[in-house]
CSV table of C-alpha atoms and ligand atoms in Angstrom, one decimal:
chain,number,residue,atom,x,y,z
A,1,MET,CA,8.0,98.4,198.1
A,2,PRO,CA,10.7,95.9,199.0
A,3,ARG,CA,10.6,94.2,202.4
A,4,PRO,CA,12.8,96.2,204.8
A,5,LEU,CA,14.6,93.1,206.0
A,6,LEU,CA,18.3,93.4,205.2
A,7,ALA,CA,21.4,91.5,206.1
A,8,THR,CA,24.4,93.9,205.9
A,9,ILE,CA,27.9,92.4,205.6
A,10,HIS,CA,30.6,94.5,207.1
A,11,THR,CA,33.8,94.3,205.2
A,12,THR,CA,35.8,96.2,207.7
A,13,ALA,CA,34.7,93.9,210.4
A,14,LEU,CA,35.8,90.9,208.4
A,15,SER,CA,39.3,92.3,207.7
A,16,ASN,CA,39.6,93.4,211.3
A,17,ASN,CA,38.7,90.0,212.6
A,18,LEU,CA,41.2,88.3,210.3
A,19,ALA,CA,43.8,90.7,211.8
A,20,VAL,CA,42.6,89.8,215.3
A,21,ALA,CA,43.1,86.1,214.4
A,22,ARG,CA,46.6,86.9,213.2
A,23,GLY,CA,47.3,88.6,216.5
A,24,TYR,CA,46.3,85.5,218.5
A,25,ALA,CA,48.3,83.2,216.3
A,26,SER,CA,51.1,85.4,215.1
A,27,LYS,CA,53.5,82.4,214.5
A,28,SER,CA,51.0,80.4,212.6
A,29,LYS,CA,49.5,80.6,209.1
A,30,ILE,CA,45.8,81.0,208.8
A,31,TRP,CA,43.2,79.0,207.1
A,32,ALA,CA,40.2,81.3,206.8
A,33,VAL,CA,37.3,78.9,207.2
A,34,VAL,CA,34.6,79.8,204.7
A,35,LYS,CA,32.4,76.6,204.6
A,36,ALA,CA,28.7,76.8,204.5
A,37,ASN,CA,28.8,79.8,202.2
A,38,ALA,CA,31.1,81.6,204.6
A,39,TYR,CA,28.9,80.9,207.5
A,40,GLY,CA,25.9,82.3,205.7
A,41,HIS,CA,27.7,85.6,204.8
A,42,GLY,CA,28.3,84.7,201.1
A,43,LEU,CA,31.6,83.4,199.8
A,44,GLU,CA,31.9,86.1,197.1
A,45,ARG,CA,31.0,88.8,199.6
A,46,VAL,CA,33.6,87.9,202.2
A,47,PHE,CA,36.4,87.0,199.7
A,48,PRO,CA,37.7,90.5,199.0
A,49,SER,CA,38.0,91.3,202.8
A,50,LEU,CA,39.7,88.0,203.7
A,51,ARG,CA,42.1,87.6,200.8
A,52,SER,CA,45.1,88.5,202.9
A,53,THR,CA,44.6,85.1,204.6
A,54,ASP,CA,47.2,82.4,203.9
A,55,GLY,CA,44.5,80.0,202.6
A,56,PHE,CA,40.8,79.2,202.5
A,57,ALA,CA,39.3,76.1,204.1
A,58,LEU,CA,35.9,74.8,203.3
A,59,LEU,CA,34.3,71.5,202.4
A,60,GLU,CA,32.1,72.3,199.3
A,61,LEU,CA,34.0,71.4,196.2
A,62,GLU,CA,32.0,73.7,194.0
A,63,ASP,CA,32.8,76.6,196.3
A,64,ALA,CA,36.5,75.7,196.1
A,65,VAL,CA,36.2,76.0,192.3
A,66,LYS,CA,34.4,79.3,192.8
A,67,LEU,CA,37.4,80.6,194.8
A,68,ARG,CA,39.7,79.8,191.9
A,69,LYS,CA,37.3,81.6,189.5
A,70,LEU,CA,37.3,84.6,191.8
A,71,GLY,CA,41.1,84.7,191.2
A,72,TRP,CA,42.4,83.0,194.4
A,73,ALA,CA,45.6,81.2,193.4
A,74,GLY,CA,46.7,80.4,196.9
A,75,PRO,CA,46.0,77.3,199.1
A,76,ILE,CA,42.5,75.9,199.4
A,77,LEU,CA,41.9,73.1,201.9
A,78,LEU,CA,38.9,70.7,201.6
A,79,LEU,CA,38.1,69.9,205.3
A,80,GLU,CA,36.2,66.7,204.6
A,81,GLY,CA,38.2,65.6,201.6
A,82,ALA,CA,36.9,63.7,198.6
A,83,GLY,CA,33.6,62.0,198.6
A,84,CYS,CA,34.2,59.9,195.5
A,85,SER,CA,37.0,59.4,193.0
A,86,ILE,CA,35.5,62.0,190.5
A,87,ASP,CA,36.2,64.6,193.2
A,88,ILE,CA,39.9,63.7,192.9
A,89,ASP,CA,40.0,64.9,189.3
A,90,THR,CA,38.6,68.3,190.4
A,91,ILE,CA,41.1,68.4,193.3
A,92,ASP,CA,43.9,67.7,190.9
A,93,HIS,CA,42.7,70.1,188.2
A,94,TYR,CA,42.3,73.1,190.6
A,95,GLY,CA,45.4,72.3,192.8
A,96,LEU,CA,43.4,71.8,196.0
A,97,ILE,CA,44.7,70.3,199.3
A,98,THR,CA,42.5,67.5,200.5
A,99,THR,CA,41.8,66.0,203.9
A,100,VAL,CA,42.3,62.2,204.2
A,101,HIS,CA,40.4,60.8,207.1
A,102,CYS,CA,39.9,57.2,206.1
A,103,ASP,CA,41.3,54.3,204.1
A,104,GLU,CA,38.7,54.8,201.4
A,105,GLN,CA,40.1,58.3,200.7
A,106,LEU,CA,43.7,56.9,200.7
A,107,ARG,CA,42.6,54.3,198.2
A,108,MET,CA,41.1,56.9,195.9
A,109,LEU,CA,44.5,58.7,195.8
A,110,GLU,CA,46.4,55.5,195.3
A,111,THR,CA,44.3,54.5,192.3
A,112,ALA,CA,43.9,58.0,190.7
A,113,ARG,CA,45.7,59.1,187.6
A,114,LEU,CA,46.9,62.6,188.4
A,115,SER,CA,48.8,65.4,186.7
A,116,LYS,CA,50.9,66.0,189.9
A,117,PRO,CA,50.9,64.8,193.5
A,118,ILE,CA,48.2,66.1,195.7
A,119,ASN,CA,49.0,67.6,199.1
A,120,ILE,CA,47.0,66.2,201.9
A,121,TYR,CA,45.9,66.9,205.5
A,122,LEU,CA,46.0,63.5,207.3
A,123,LYS,CA,43.3,63.7,210.0
A,124,MET,CA,43.6,62.1,213.4
A,125,ASN,CA,40.5,61.3,215.5
A,126,SER,CA,41.9,62.5,218.9
A,127,GLY,CA,38.6,62.5,220.7
A,128,MET,CA,35.9,64.1,218.6
A,129,ASN,CA,34.9,60.7,217.3
A,130,ARG,CA,33.6,61.9,213.9
A,131,LEU,CA,36.4,61.7,211.3
A,132,GLY,CA,39.9,60.5,211.3
A,133,TYR,CA,42.3,57.7,212.2
A,134,VAL,CA,42.5,56.9,215.9
A,135,ALA,CA,46.0,57.6,217.3
A,136,SER,CA,47.0,53.9,217.3
A,137,LYS,CA,46.3,53.6,213.6
A,138,TYR,CA,47.7,57.0,212.6
A,139,TYR,CA,51.3,56.1,212.0
A,140,ALA,CA,50.3,53.2,209.7
A,141,ALA,CA,48.1,55.5,207.7
A,142,TRP,CA,50.9,58.1,207.4
A,143,LYS,CA,53.3,55.4,206.2
A,144,ARG,CA,50.8,54.3,203.6
A,145,ALA,CA,50.3,57.9,202.4
A,146,ARG,CA,54.0,58.6,202.3
A,147,VAL,CA,54.7,55.8,199.8
A,148,CYS,CA,51.8,56.8,197.6
A,149,SER,CA,53.1,58.5,194.5
A,150,GLY,CA,49.9,60.5,194.1
A,151,ILE,CA,50.4,62.2,197.5
A,152,GLY,CA,52.8,65.2,198.0
A,153,GLN,CA,53.1,67.0,201.3
A,154,ILE,CA,51.4,65.5,204.3
A,155,THR,CA,50.2,67.9,207.0
A,156,LEU,CA,49.1,66.4,210.3
A,157,MET,CA,45.7,67.5,211.5
A,158,THR,CA,43.1,67.0,214.2
A,159,HIS,CA,40.0,68.9,215.5
A,160,PHE,CA,39.0,69.8,219.0
A,161,SER,CA,35.6,68.8,220.4
A,162,ASN,CA,35.6,71.1,223.4
A,163,ALA,CA,37.9,73.9,222.7
A,164,GLU,CA,36.4,76.0,225.5
A,165,GLY,CA,37.6,73.5,228.1
A,166,GLU,CA,41.2,73.6,229.0
A,167,GLY,CA,41.3,70.0,230.2
A,168,SER,CA,39.8,68.6,227.1
A,169,VAL,CA,42.1,70.5,224.7
A,170,ARG,CA,45.1,69.3,226.6
A,171,ARG,CA,43.9,65.7,226.6
A,172,GLN,CA,43.3,65.8,222.8
A,173,LEU,CA,46.7,67.5,222.3
A,174,GLU,CA,48.4,64.7,224.3
A,175,ILE,CA,46.6,62.1,222.2
A,176,PHE,CA,47.6,63.9,219.0
A,177,LYS,CA,51.3,64.1,220.1
A,178,TYR,CA,51.3,60.4,221.0
A,179,GLY,CA,49.7,59.4,217.6
A,180,SER,CA,52.0,61.7,215.5
A,181,HIS,CA,55.2,60.9,217.5
A,182,GLY,CA,58.1,60.6,215.2
A,183,ILE,CA,56.3,62.0,212.1
A,184,GLU,CA,57.7,65.1,210.6
A,185,GLY,CA,55.6,67.7,208.9
A,186,ALA,CA,53.4,70.7,209.5
A,187,ARG,CA,50.6,70.5,212.0
A,188,SER,CA,47.2,72.1,212.2
A,189,LEU,CA,44.9,71.8,215.2
A,190,SER,CA,43.2,75.0,216.3
A,191,ASN,CA,39.7,76.2,215.5
A,192,SER,CA,38.5,79.6,216.7
A,193,ALA,CA,38.1,78.6,220.3
A,194,ALA,CA,41.6,77.1,220.5
A,195,THR,CA,43.1,80.1,218.6
A,196,LEU,CA,41.5,82.5,221.1
A,197,TRP,CA,42.0,80.6,224.3
A,198,HIS,CA,44.6,77.8,223.9
A,199,SER,CA,47.5,79.3,222.0
A,200,TYR,CA,49.8,76.4,223.0
A,201,ALA,CA,47.9,74.4,220.4
A,202,ASN,CA,48.4,76.8,217.5
A,203,PHE,CA,51.3,75.1,215.7
A,204,ASP,CA,51.9,75.8,211.9
A,205,TRP,CA,48.3,76.5,210.7
A,206,VAL,CA,45.2,77.6,212.6
A,207,ARG,CA,41.7,77.2,211.2
A,208,PRO,CA,39.5,80.0,212.6
A,209,GLY,CA,36.0,80.1,211.4
A,210,ILE,CA,33.4,81.7,213.6
A,211,MET,CA,35.7,84.4,215.0
A,212,LEU,CA,36.2,85.8,211.5
A,213,TYR,CA,32.5,86.6,211.5
A,214,GLY,CA,32.7,88.3,214.9
A,215,ALA,CA,30.8,85.8,216.9
A,216,SER,CA,31.8,83.5,219.8
A,217,PRO,CA,32.7,79.8,219.5
A,218,SER,CA,31.3,79.5,223.0
A,219,SER,CA,27.9,79.9,224.4
A,220,VAL,CA,29.3,81.6,227.5
A,221,LEU,CA,28.1,85.2,227.0
A,222,ALA,CA,30.8,87.9,226.9
A,223,SER,CA,33.4,85.2,226.1
A,224,ILE,CA,34.8,87.3,223.2
A,225,GLN,CA,34.5,90.6,225.0
A,226,GLY,CA,37.8,92.4,224.8
A,227,SER,CA,39.1,90.3,221.9
A,228,GLY,CA,38.5,93.1,219.4
A,229,LEU,CA,36.3,91.0,217.2
A,230,GLN,CA,33.5,92.9,215.5
A,231,PRO,CA,30.2,91.5,214.2
A,232,ALA,CA,30.4,90.9,210.4
A,233,MET,CA,26.7,90.9,209.9
A,234,THR,CA,23.8,93.1,210.9
A,235,LEU,CA,20.3,91.8,210.5
A,236,SER,CA,17.9,94.7,210.4
A,237,SER,CA,14.4,95.5,209.5
A,238,GLU,CA,11.6,97.9,210.3
A,239,LEU,CA,8.2,98.1,212.1
A,240,ILE,CA,5.6,97.5,209.4
A,241,ALA,CA,2.6,97.8,211.8
A,242,ILE,CA,1.7,98.8,215.3
A,243,GLN,CA,-1.2,97.4,217.4
A,244,THR,CA,-2.5,98.6,220.7
A,245,VAL,CA,-3.8,95.7,222.7
A,246,GLU,CA,-6.0,95.7,225.8
A,247,PRO,CA,-5.3,93.7,229.1
A,248,GLY,CA,-5.9,90.0,228.5
A,249,GLU,CA,-5.6,90.2,224.7
A,250,GLY,CA,-3.2,87.7,223.0
A,251,VAL,CA,-0.6,88.4,220.4
A,252,GLY,CA,0.2,86.2,217.4
A,253,TYR,CA,-0.3,82.4,216.8
A,254,GLY,CA,-1.4,80.5,219.8
A,255,SER,CA,-1.8,83.8,221.8
A,256,ILE,CA,1.2,82.7,223.8
A,257,PHE,CA,1.7,86.2,225.0
A,258,LYS,CA,-1.2,87.9,226.9
A,259,ALA,CA,-1.0,91.7,227.6
A,260,ARG,CA,-1.2,92.5,231.3
A,261,GLU,CA,-2.1,96.1,230.6
A,262,ARG,CA,-2.9,98.3,227.6
A,263,MET,CA,0.3,98.3,225.5
A,264,ARG,CA,1.6,98.9,222.0
A,265,ILE,CA,2.9,95.9,220.0
A,266,GLY,CA,5.3,96.4,217.1
A,267,VAL,CA,5.2,94.1,214.1
A,268,VAL,CA,8.6,93.5,212.5
A,269,ALA,CA,9.2,92.2,209.0
A,270,CYS,CA,11.3,89.2,209.9
A,271,GLY,CA,10.2,85.6,210.6
A,272,TYR,CA,11.4,82.1,210.6
A,273,ALA,CA,11.3,81.8,206.8
A,274,ASP,CA,14.0,84.5,206.9
A,275,GLY,CA,16.1,82.4,209.2
A,276,TYR,CA,15.1,84.0,212.5
A,277,PRO,CA,14.5,81.1,214.9
A,278,ARG,CA,10.9,80.3,215.6
A,279,CYS,CA,11.9,79.1,219.1
A,280,ALA,CA,13.0,82.6,220.2
A,281,PRO,CA,11.2,83.0,223.5
A,282,GLU,CA,9.5,86.0,225.0
A,283,GLY,CA,12.2,88.3,226.2
A,284,THR,CA,14.6,87.7,223.3
A,285,PRO,CA,16.3,91.2,222.8
A,286,VAL,CA,15.5,93.3,219.8
A,287,LEU,CA,16.6,96.9,219.2
A,288,VAL,CA,13.8,99.3,218.1
A,289,ASN,CA,14.6,102.8,217.3
A,290,GLY,CA,17.8,102.5,219.2
A,291,VAL,CA,16.1,101.1,222.3
A,292,CYS,CA,16.5,97.5,223.5
A,293,THR,CA,13.2,95.8,223.9
A,294,ARG,CA,12.0,92.2,223.7
A,295,ILE,CA,10.1,89.8,221.6
A,296,VAL,CA,6.5,89.0,222.7
A,297,GLY,CA,4.4,86.2,221.2
A,298,ARG,CA,5.5,83.6,218.8
A,299,VAL,CA,7.8,84.3,215.9
A,300,SER,CA,5.8,83.5,212.7
A,301,MET,CA,6.9,82.8,209.2
A,302,ASP,CA,7.2,86.4,208.0
A,303,MET,CA,6.9,88.5,211.1
A,304,LEU,CA,7.7,88.8,214.7
A,305,THR,CA,6.2,91.0,217.4
A,306,VAL,CA,7.8,93.2,220.0
A,307,ASP,CA,6.9,95.1,223.1
A,308,LEU,CA,6.9,98.8,222.4
A,309,SER,CA,6.3,99.9,226.0
A,310,LEU,CA,9.9,101.1,226.2
A,311,CYS,CA,9.8,102.7,222.8
A,312,PRO,CA,7.2,105.5,223.0
A,313,ASN,CA,8.7,107.3,220.0
A,314,SER,CA,8.5,104.3,217.7
A,315,ALA,CA,6.3,104.4,214.6
A,316,ILE,CA,5.7,102.5,211.5
A,317,GLY,CA,9.1,102.6,209.7
A,318,SER,CA,11.1,102.7,212.8
A,319,SER,CA,14.4,100.8,212.5
A,320,VAL,CA,14.8,97.4,214.0
A,321,GLU,CA,18.1,95.5,214.7
A,322,LEU,CA,17.6,91.8,215.2
A,323,TRP,CA,21.3,91.3,215.6
A,324,GLY,CA,24.5,93.2,214.9
A,325,ASN,CA,26.6,95.8,216.7
A,326,ASN,CA,24.0,96.5,219.4
A,327,ILE,CA,22.4,93.1,219.9
A,328,PRO,CA,25.2,90.5,219.7
A,329,ILE,CA,24.1,87.5,217.7
A,330,ASP,CA,25.4,85.4,220.6
A,331,THR,CA,22.8,86.9,222.9
A,332,VAL,CA,20.0,86.0,220.6
A,333,ALA,CA,21.5,82.5,220.1
A,334,VAL,CA,21.7,81.9,223.9
A,335,ALA,CA,18.1,83.1,224.3
A,336,CYS,CA,17.1,80.5,221.7
A,337,GLY,CA,19.2,77.7,223.1
A,338,THR,CA,21.6,77.6,220.2
A,339,VAL,CA,24.9,79.2,219.0
A,340,GLY,CA,25.6,82.1,216.7
A,341,TYR,CA,26.9,79.6,214.0
A,342,GLU,CA,23.4,78.2,213.5
A,343,LEU,CA,21.8,81.7,213.3
A,344,MET,CA,24.2,83.1,210.7
A,345,CYS,CA,24.1,79.9,208.6
A,346,ALA,CA,20.3,79.9,208.6
A,347,ILE,CA,19.9,83.3,206.8
A,348,ALA,CA,17.4,82.5,204.1
A,349,GLN,CA,17.8,83.0,200.4
A,350,ARG,CA,15.0,85.6,200.3
A,351,VAL,CA,16.8,88.0,202.6
A,352,GLN,CA,18.3,90.9,200.8
A,353,VAL,CA,22.0,91.3,201.4
A,354,CYS,CA,24.1,94.4,201.1
A,355,VAL,CA,27.9,94.7,201.5
A,356,GLU,CA,29.3,97.9,203.1
B,401,PLP,C1,34.4,74.3,210.9
B,401,PLP,C2,35.8,73.9,211.1
B,401,PLP,C3,36.7,74.8,211.7
B,401,PLP,C4,36.3,76.2,212.2
B,401,PLP,O1,35.7,76.1,213.4
B,401,PLP,P1,35.2,77.4,214.2
B,401,PLP,O2,34.7,76.9,215.5
B,401,PLP,O3,34.2,78.1,213.4
B,401,PLP,O4,36.4,78.3,214.3
B,401,PLP,C5,38.0,74.3,211.8
B,401,PLP,N1,38.4,73.1,211.5
B,401,PLP,C6,37.5,72.2,211.0
B,401,PLP,C7,38.0,70.8,210.6
B,401,PLP,C8,36.2,72.6,210.8
B,401,PLP,O5,35.3,71.7,210.3
C-alpha cells in the first residue's frame, strides 16, 4: 500500500493566478518565475499551465535548457546570470537572456566567442545589497555593456527588498530612477509583492513568483484575500492510526504534549522528511475529515499527531489536509515562523505528486 501522502498540483489555479498577475500588471509583460523547480511544484508540471506567459525566469541553467526541451521557444531569463564562462556557451546556444550584476560577468561576455549577441538584464543594487551595481556605478556599467559586441539589448533591472512596505519601495524606486537616469531601454522591477501592491513600479516587465503559486509574498495573514489567487498545491494525507490517551499521558518524541483529559490522537502520514516543518508548534491547523483541528506533540520524521477531540467521526483512513484550499499554506507558515515560499520549496522527493 503506498503512503497516502500526496501533493496535488492544481493546473487551473496556476493558469488562474497567471491571469490574476496579468490583471494587476495589464500594461507590463510577465516573467513567470519558476526558479527552485517552480517553487517546489515541478517545472514540467507547471509549464503547460503557465505557457501563456511572456517569458520564464529562473536561475538554474539546466532548468532553462529543460524549458527549451519542453518546447518553449520564447524568452528565458537567468536571474543570477552566468556563474562561469562555460555557462555563456549554453546561454548563447539556447538563446537565453542573462542577468549581469558584476564586472566579472561583463568580462565573461566581453571575452566570449558567440554566435550572436546576448541580451542582458543589467542589475542595479538599489537597496537589497545582495547583487548588482550601486546606483553611482550603474551608468558606467551600462556604457561598458553598450559597447560590448557580445551584448545585444540591455534591460534595466532591480529587485525590491521590502515590497510590502510602501516607503521602502518608493525609496528603492527613487534610487533606481537616479541610477538609470538618461538610459533608454526596457525596465523590470516588480516581484509579486510590488505587482500586487505597488503598481506604479510595474514598468515593462514584472517578475511574479509566489503569487503564481497562490501564496502570499507577505507574512501578514489575509494579505492576498480578495486578490483572486488560488492555492496551486494541496498537501494531503490520511490518518494511519488512532490512539486514545489518558490524562497526563504524553504524545510523541519528548512528550511535549500532555493530555489534560482522555482524548483521541490521530496519527497522520506526513513528517519533516516529507518537508513538513518540524518546528510546527502545538496548535498549527490541520484539516481532518473536513474539520479544522490542530497539531499536538512534536512533528517527527514520518508522522505528525493531531487532536481528534473536534473530529468524533474520524477513523483510520480519514482524509487530512496539511495545506491547500481549506488550510492556507500561509497560515501554516506563520504558525511555524516562516513563509509559504519555504514550505512549498521544501516538499521532499519522496512525496508523491499528482497533477489535476
Ligand atoms: C525570486 C525572484 C522574483 C520573484 O519573487 P516573488 O516574491 O516570488 O514574486 C523576482 N525577481 C527576482 C530577481 C527573484 O530572484
